[in-house]
Coordinates of C-alpha atoms in Angstrom, one line a residue:
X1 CA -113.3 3.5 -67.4
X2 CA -112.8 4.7 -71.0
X3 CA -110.3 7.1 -71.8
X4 CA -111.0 11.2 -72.5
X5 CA -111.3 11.8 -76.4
X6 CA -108.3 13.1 -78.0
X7 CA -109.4 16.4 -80.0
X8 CA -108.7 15.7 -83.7
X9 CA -104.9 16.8 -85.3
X10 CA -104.8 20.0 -86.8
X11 CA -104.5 20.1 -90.9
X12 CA -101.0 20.5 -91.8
X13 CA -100.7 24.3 -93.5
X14 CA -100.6 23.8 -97.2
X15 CA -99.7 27.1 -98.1
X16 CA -97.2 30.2 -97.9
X17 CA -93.6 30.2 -99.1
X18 CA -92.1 27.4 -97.6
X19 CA -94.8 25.1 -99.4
X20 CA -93.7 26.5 -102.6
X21 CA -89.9 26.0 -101.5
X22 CA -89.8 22.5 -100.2
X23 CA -91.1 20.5 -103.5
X24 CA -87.7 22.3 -105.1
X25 CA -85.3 20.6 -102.5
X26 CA -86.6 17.6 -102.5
X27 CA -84.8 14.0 -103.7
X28 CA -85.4 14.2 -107.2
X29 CA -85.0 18.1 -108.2
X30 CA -81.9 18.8 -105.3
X31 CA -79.3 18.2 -108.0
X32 CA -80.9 20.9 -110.5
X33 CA -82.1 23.6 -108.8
X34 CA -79.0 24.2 -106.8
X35 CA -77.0 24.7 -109.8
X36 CA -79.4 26.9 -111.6
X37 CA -79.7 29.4 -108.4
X38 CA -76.3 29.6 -108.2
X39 CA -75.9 30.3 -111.7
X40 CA -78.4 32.5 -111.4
X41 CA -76.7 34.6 -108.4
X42 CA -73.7 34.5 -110.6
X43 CA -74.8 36.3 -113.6
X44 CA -77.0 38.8 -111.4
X45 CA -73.8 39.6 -109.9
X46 CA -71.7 40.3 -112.9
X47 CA -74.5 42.1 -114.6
X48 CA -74.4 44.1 -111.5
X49 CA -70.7 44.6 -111.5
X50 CA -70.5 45.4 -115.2
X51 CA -72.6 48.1 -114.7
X52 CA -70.7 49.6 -111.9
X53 CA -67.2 49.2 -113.7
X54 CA -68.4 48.8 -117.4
X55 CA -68.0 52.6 -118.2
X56 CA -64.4 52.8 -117.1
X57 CA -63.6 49.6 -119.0
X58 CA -65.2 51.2 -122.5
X59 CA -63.2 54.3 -121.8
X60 CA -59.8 52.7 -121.6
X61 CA -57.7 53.3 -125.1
X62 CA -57.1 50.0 -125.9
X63 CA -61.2 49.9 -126.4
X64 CA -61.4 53.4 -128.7
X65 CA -62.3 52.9 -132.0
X66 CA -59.3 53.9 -134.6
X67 CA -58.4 53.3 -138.1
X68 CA -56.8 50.8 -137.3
X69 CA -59.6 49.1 -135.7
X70 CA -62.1 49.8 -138.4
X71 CA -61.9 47.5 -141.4
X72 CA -63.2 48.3 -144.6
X73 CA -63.7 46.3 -148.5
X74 CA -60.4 46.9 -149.7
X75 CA -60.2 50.4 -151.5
X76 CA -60.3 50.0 -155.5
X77 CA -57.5 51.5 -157.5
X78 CA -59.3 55.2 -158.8
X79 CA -60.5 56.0 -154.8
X80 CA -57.1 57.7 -152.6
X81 CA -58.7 58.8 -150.2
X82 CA -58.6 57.2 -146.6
X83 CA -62.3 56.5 -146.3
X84 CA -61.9 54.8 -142.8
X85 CA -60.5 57.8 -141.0
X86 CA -63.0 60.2 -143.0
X87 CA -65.7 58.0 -140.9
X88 CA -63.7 57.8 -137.7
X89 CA -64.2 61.7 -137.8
X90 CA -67.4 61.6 -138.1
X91 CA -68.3 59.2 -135.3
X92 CA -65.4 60.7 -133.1
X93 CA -67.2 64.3 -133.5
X94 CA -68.6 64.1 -130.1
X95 CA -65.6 62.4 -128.4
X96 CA -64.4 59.0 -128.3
X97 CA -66.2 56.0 -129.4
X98 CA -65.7 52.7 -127.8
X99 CA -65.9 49.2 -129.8
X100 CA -67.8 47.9 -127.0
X101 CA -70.6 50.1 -127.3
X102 CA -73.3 48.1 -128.4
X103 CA -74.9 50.9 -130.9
X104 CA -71.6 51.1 -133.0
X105 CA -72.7 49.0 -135.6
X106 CA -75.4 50.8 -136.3
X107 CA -73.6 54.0 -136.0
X108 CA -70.8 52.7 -138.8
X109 CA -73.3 51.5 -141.2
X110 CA -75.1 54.8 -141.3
X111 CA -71.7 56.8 -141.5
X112 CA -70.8 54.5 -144.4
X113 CA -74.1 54.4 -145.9
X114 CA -73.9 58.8 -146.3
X115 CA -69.7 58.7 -148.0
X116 CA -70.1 59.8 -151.6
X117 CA -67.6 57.0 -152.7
X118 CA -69.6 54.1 -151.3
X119 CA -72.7 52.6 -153.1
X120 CA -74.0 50.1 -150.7
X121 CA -73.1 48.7 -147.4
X122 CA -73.4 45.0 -147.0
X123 CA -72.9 44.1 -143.6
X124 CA -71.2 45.6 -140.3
X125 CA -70.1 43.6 -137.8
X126 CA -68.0 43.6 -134.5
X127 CA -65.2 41.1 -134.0
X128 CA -63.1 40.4 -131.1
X129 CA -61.2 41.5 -129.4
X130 CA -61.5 45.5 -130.7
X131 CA -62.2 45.8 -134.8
X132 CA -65.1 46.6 -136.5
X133 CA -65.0 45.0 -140.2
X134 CA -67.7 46.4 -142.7
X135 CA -68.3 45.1 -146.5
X136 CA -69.1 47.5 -148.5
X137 CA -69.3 48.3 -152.6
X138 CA -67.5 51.5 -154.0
X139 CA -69.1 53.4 -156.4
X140 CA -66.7 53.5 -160.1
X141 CA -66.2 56.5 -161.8
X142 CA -67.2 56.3 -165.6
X143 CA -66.6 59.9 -167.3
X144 CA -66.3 63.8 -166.5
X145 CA -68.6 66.3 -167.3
X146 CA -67.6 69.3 -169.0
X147 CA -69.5 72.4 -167.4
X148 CA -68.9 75.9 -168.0
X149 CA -68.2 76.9 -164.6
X150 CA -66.9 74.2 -162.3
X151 CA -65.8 76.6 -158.9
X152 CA -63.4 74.7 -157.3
X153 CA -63.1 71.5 -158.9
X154 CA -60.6 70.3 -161.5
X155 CA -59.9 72.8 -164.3
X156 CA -60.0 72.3 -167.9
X157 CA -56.6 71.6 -169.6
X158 CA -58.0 71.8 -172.8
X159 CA -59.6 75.3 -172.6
X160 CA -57.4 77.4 -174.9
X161 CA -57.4 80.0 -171.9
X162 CA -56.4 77.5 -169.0
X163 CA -52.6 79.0 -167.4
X164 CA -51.0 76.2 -165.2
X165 CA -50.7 76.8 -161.7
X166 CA -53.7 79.2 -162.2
X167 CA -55.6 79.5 -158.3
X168 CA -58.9 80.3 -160.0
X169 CA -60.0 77.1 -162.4
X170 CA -63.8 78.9 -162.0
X171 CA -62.7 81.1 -165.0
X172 CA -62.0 78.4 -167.1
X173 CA -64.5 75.6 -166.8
X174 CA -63.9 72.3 -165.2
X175 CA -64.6 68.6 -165.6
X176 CA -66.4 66.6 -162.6
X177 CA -66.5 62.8 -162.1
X178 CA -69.8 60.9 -161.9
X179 CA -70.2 57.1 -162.0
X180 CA -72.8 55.3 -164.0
X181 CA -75.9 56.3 -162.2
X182 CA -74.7 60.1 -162.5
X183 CA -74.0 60.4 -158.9
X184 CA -71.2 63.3 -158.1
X185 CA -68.0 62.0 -156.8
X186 CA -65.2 63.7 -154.8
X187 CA -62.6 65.7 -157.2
X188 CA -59.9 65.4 -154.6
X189 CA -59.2 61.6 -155.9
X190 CA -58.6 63.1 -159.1
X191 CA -55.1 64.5 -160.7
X192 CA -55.8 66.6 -163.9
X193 CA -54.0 63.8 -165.8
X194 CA -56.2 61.2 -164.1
X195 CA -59.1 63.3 -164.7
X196 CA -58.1 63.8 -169.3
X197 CA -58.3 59.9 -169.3
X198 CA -61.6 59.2 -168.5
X199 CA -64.7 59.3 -171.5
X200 CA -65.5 63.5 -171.4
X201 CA -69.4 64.2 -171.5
X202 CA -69.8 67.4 -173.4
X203 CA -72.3 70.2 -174.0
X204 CA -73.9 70.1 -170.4
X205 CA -75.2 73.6 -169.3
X206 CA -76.3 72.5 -165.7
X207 CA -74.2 72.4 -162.4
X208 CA -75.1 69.7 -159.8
X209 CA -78.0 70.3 -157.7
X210 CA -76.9 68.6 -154.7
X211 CA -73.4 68.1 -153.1
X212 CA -70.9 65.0 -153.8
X213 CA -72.7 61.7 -153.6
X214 CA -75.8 62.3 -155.0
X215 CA -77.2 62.6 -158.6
X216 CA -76.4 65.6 -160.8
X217 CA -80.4 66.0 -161.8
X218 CA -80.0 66.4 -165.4
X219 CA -81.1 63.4 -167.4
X220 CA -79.0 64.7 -170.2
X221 CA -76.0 63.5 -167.6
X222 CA -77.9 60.4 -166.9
X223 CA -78.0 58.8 -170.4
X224 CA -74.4 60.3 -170.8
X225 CA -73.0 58.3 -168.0
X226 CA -75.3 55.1 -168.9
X227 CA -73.0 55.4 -172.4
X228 CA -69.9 55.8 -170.7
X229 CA -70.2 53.3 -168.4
X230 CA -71.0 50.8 -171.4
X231 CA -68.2 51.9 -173.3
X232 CA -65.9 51.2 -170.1
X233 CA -64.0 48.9 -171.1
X234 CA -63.8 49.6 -175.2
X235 CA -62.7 53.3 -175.1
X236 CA -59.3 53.7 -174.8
X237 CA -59.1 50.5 -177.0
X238 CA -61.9 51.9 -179.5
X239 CA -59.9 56.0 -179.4
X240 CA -63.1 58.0 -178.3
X241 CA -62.8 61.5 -177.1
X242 CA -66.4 62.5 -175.7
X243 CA -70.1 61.9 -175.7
X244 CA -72.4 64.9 -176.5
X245 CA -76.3 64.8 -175.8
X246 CA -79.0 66.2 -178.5
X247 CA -80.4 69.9 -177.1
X248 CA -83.8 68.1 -177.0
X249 CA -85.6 65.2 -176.2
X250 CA -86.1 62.6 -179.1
X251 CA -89.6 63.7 -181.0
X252 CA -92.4 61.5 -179.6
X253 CA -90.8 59.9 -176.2
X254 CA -90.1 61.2 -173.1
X255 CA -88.2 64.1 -171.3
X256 CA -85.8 62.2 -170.3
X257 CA -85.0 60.5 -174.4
X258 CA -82.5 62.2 -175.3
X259 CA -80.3 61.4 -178.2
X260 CA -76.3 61.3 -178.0
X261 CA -73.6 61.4 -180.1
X262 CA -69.9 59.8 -180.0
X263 CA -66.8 61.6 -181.6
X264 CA -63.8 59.4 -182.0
X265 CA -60.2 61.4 -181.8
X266 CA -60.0 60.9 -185.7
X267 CA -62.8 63.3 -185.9
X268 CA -65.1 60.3 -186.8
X269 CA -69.0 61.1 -185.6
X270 CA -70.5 58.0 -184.0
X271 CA -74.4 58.4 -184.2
X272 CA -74.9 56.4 -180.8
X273 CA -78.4 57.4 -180.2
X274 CA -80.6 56.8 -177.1
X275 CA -79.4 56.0 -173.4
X276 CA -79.3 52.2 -173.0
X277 CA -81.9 51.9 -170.3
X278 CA -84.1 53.6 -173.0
X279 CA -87.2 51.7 -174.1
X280 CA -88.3 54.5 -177.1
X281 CA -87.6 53.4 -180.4
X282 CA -86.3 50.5 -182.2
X283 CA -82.9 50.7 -181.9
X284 CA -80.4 47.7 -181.5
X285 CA -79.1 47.2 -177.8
X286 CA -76.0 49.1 -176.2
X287 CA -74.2 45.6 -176.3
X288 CA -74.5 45.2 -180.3
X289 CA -73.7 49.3 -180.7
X290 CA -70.0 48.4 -178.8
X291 CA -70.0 45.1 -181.6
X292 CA -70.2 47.0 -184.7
X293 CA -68.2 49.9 -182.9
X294 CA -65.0 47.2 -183.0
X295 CA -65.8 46.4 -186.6
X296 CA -66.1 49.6 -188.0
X297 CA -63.2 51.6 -185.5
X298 CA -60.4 49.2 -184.4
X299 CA -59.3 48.3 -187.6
X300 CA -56.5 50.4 -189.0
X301 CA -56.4 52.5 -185.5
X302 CA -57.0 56.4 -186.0
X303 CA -55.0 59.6 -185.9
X304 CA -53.0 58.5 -188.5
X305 CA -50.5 60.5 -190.5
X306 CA -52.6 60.9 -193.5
X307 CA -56.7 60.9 -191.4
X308 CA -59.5 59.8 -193.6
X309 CA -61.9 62.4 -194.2
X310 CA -64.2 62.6 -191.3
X311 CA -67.3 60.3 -191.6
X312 CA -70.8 60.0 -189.9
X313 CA -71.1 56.4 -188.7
X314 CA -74.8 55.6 -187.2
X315 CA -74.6 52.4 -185.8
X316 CA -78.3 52.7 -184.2
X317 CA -80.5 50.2 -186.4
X318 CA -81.3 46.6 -187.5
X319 CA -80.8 47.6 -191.1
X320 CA -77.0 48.1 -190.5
X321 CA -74.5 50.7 -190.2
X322 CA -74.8 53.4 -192.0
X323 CA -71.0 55.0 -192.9
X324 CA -71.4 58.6 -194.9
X325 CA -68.7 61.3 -195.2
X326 CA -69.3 64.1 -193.2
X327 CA -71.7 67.3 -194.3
X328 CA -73.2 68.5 -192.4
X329 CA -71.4 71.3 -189.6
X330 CA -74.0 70.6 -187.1
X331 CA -73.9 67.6 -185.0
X332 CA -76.2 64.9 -185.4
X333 CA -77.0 64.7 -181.7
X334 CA -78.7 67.5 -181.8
X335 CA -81.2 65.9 -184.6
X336 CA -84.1 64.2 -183.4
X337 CA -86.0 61.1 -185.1

């Protein structure tokens, strides 16, 4: 007698979690996947956690944001003010600011970026355990303008009306730093002796147009400080006084040509000409002005005890310098070619 049929064995289920579970745990892939979940578990947890305690930790004092704490490009030699605790009070408006925020960066450079005394900013970056170090450029003062009303900033020593200790400098005129691009800079860096040894830029009849930090919006004050700036070094050496711009722009170039003159503390009148980033006319280049400015001027120094009658000395063409006594009242600036 045969025995009953068994009934075929069910298919083994092939699907749902535990197939996609078991191929993880086997031989092969037990000793890495155990690890990585519990790795995994860890830093779920302690994001978890940090989020929970995180704000108390940033508010703690050791983790505030101070002067201290905030590092800047060491400050050059014509800038007094404390420039890191001018941008603390900035960022600290709206209460404390934490170095572990992760925004700060950000929040410094822009602070920097917006400081009348700072150019550019290079890089910001946080480093541990609490200080935030930023590289940045400064801007460089080059001369003061002469206006005829200056408000509240630095009064004119020279004036013949000026009273020391005066409250109101408005009456008499003022001077106001700007660095070779023309931008405005703080007056507060500035003593009135600091302020008598810098190149003077003269005959200007405009006030700034916008507030410390950004350009006075006169190209008259433009090509001035462009002058200045590549006289830097050669004018005490060289005995300058001041720069004076032409009333109008050179005949056939632009509004913004303008021709300047140079008058040395002898009383000698340096036909300097255009700005150097000029490209009008054919005159030589800023660098080979400042040359024949050293062979004509630092010879036999000047206020002497017995001056030289005043002399016109153009130094603005191939052809040469041109040295003539002085005749003429009005000043050659205001000539145009």
């Amino acid at each position: 007698m045969k025995p009953p049929k068994q009934p075929p064995p069910k298919p083994k289920a092939t699907g749902g979690l535990s197939s996609l579970i078991r191929p993880l745990f086997s031989r092969p892939l037990r000793y890495v996947t155990l690890p990585a979940l519990c790795l995994a578990a860890m830093v779920g947890g302690t994001a978890l956690l940090w989020r929970q305690v995180g704000p108390r930790v940033a508010a703690r004092t050791e983790y505030q944001l101070t002067s201290d704490a905030l590092e800047l490009t060491p400050l050059p030699s014509w800038i007094h003010t404390n420039i890191a605790d001018e941008v603390l009070r900035q960022l600290t408006a709206g209460g404390p600011v934490s170095v572990l925020d992760e925004g700060l960066p950000e929040r410094v450079y822009q602070a920097l970026a917006v400081h009348p005394w700072i150019a550019k900013v290079v890089r910001v970056e946080k480093q541990f355990p609490a200080r935030v170090r930023a590289e940045v450029i400064y801007r460089r003062p080059v001369c003061m303008v002469e206006v005829p009303l200056a408000m509240d900033e630095l009064p004119d020593e020279e004036d013949p009306n000026f009273a020391p200790g005066d409250a109101r400098p408005a009456r008499h005129g003022g001077l106001y730093p700007v660095d070779a691009g023309s931008v405005l800079l703080p007056t507060a860096d500035f003593s009135r002796a600091q302020a008598r040894r810098y190149p003077r830029l003269s005959d200007i009849h405009t006030l700034p147009l916008g507030p410390v930090g950004t350009a006075w919006g006169d190209a008259r004050v433009a090509g001035g400080a462009e002058i200045a700036a590549a006289l830097a070094n050669d004018w005490e050496r060289l005995k300058l006084h001041r720069i004076a711009p032409s009333e109008q722009p050179q005949s056939g170039g632009s509004s913004d040509d303008y021709s300047y003159d140079i008058i040395a503390r002898d009383g000698t009148r340096i036909v300097w000409g255009q700005r150097p980033s000029s490209t009008f006319g054919d005159e030589v280049s800023a660098t080979e002005k400042v040359s024949r400015l050293h062979k004509h001027l630092s010879q036999g120094g000047t206020e002497s005890a017995n001056p030289s009658p005043a002399i016109d000395l153009d130094i603005r063409y191939e052809t040469g310098v041109s040295v003539a006594p002085r005749t003429a009242k009005k000043s050659a600036a205001t000539k145009t070619k």
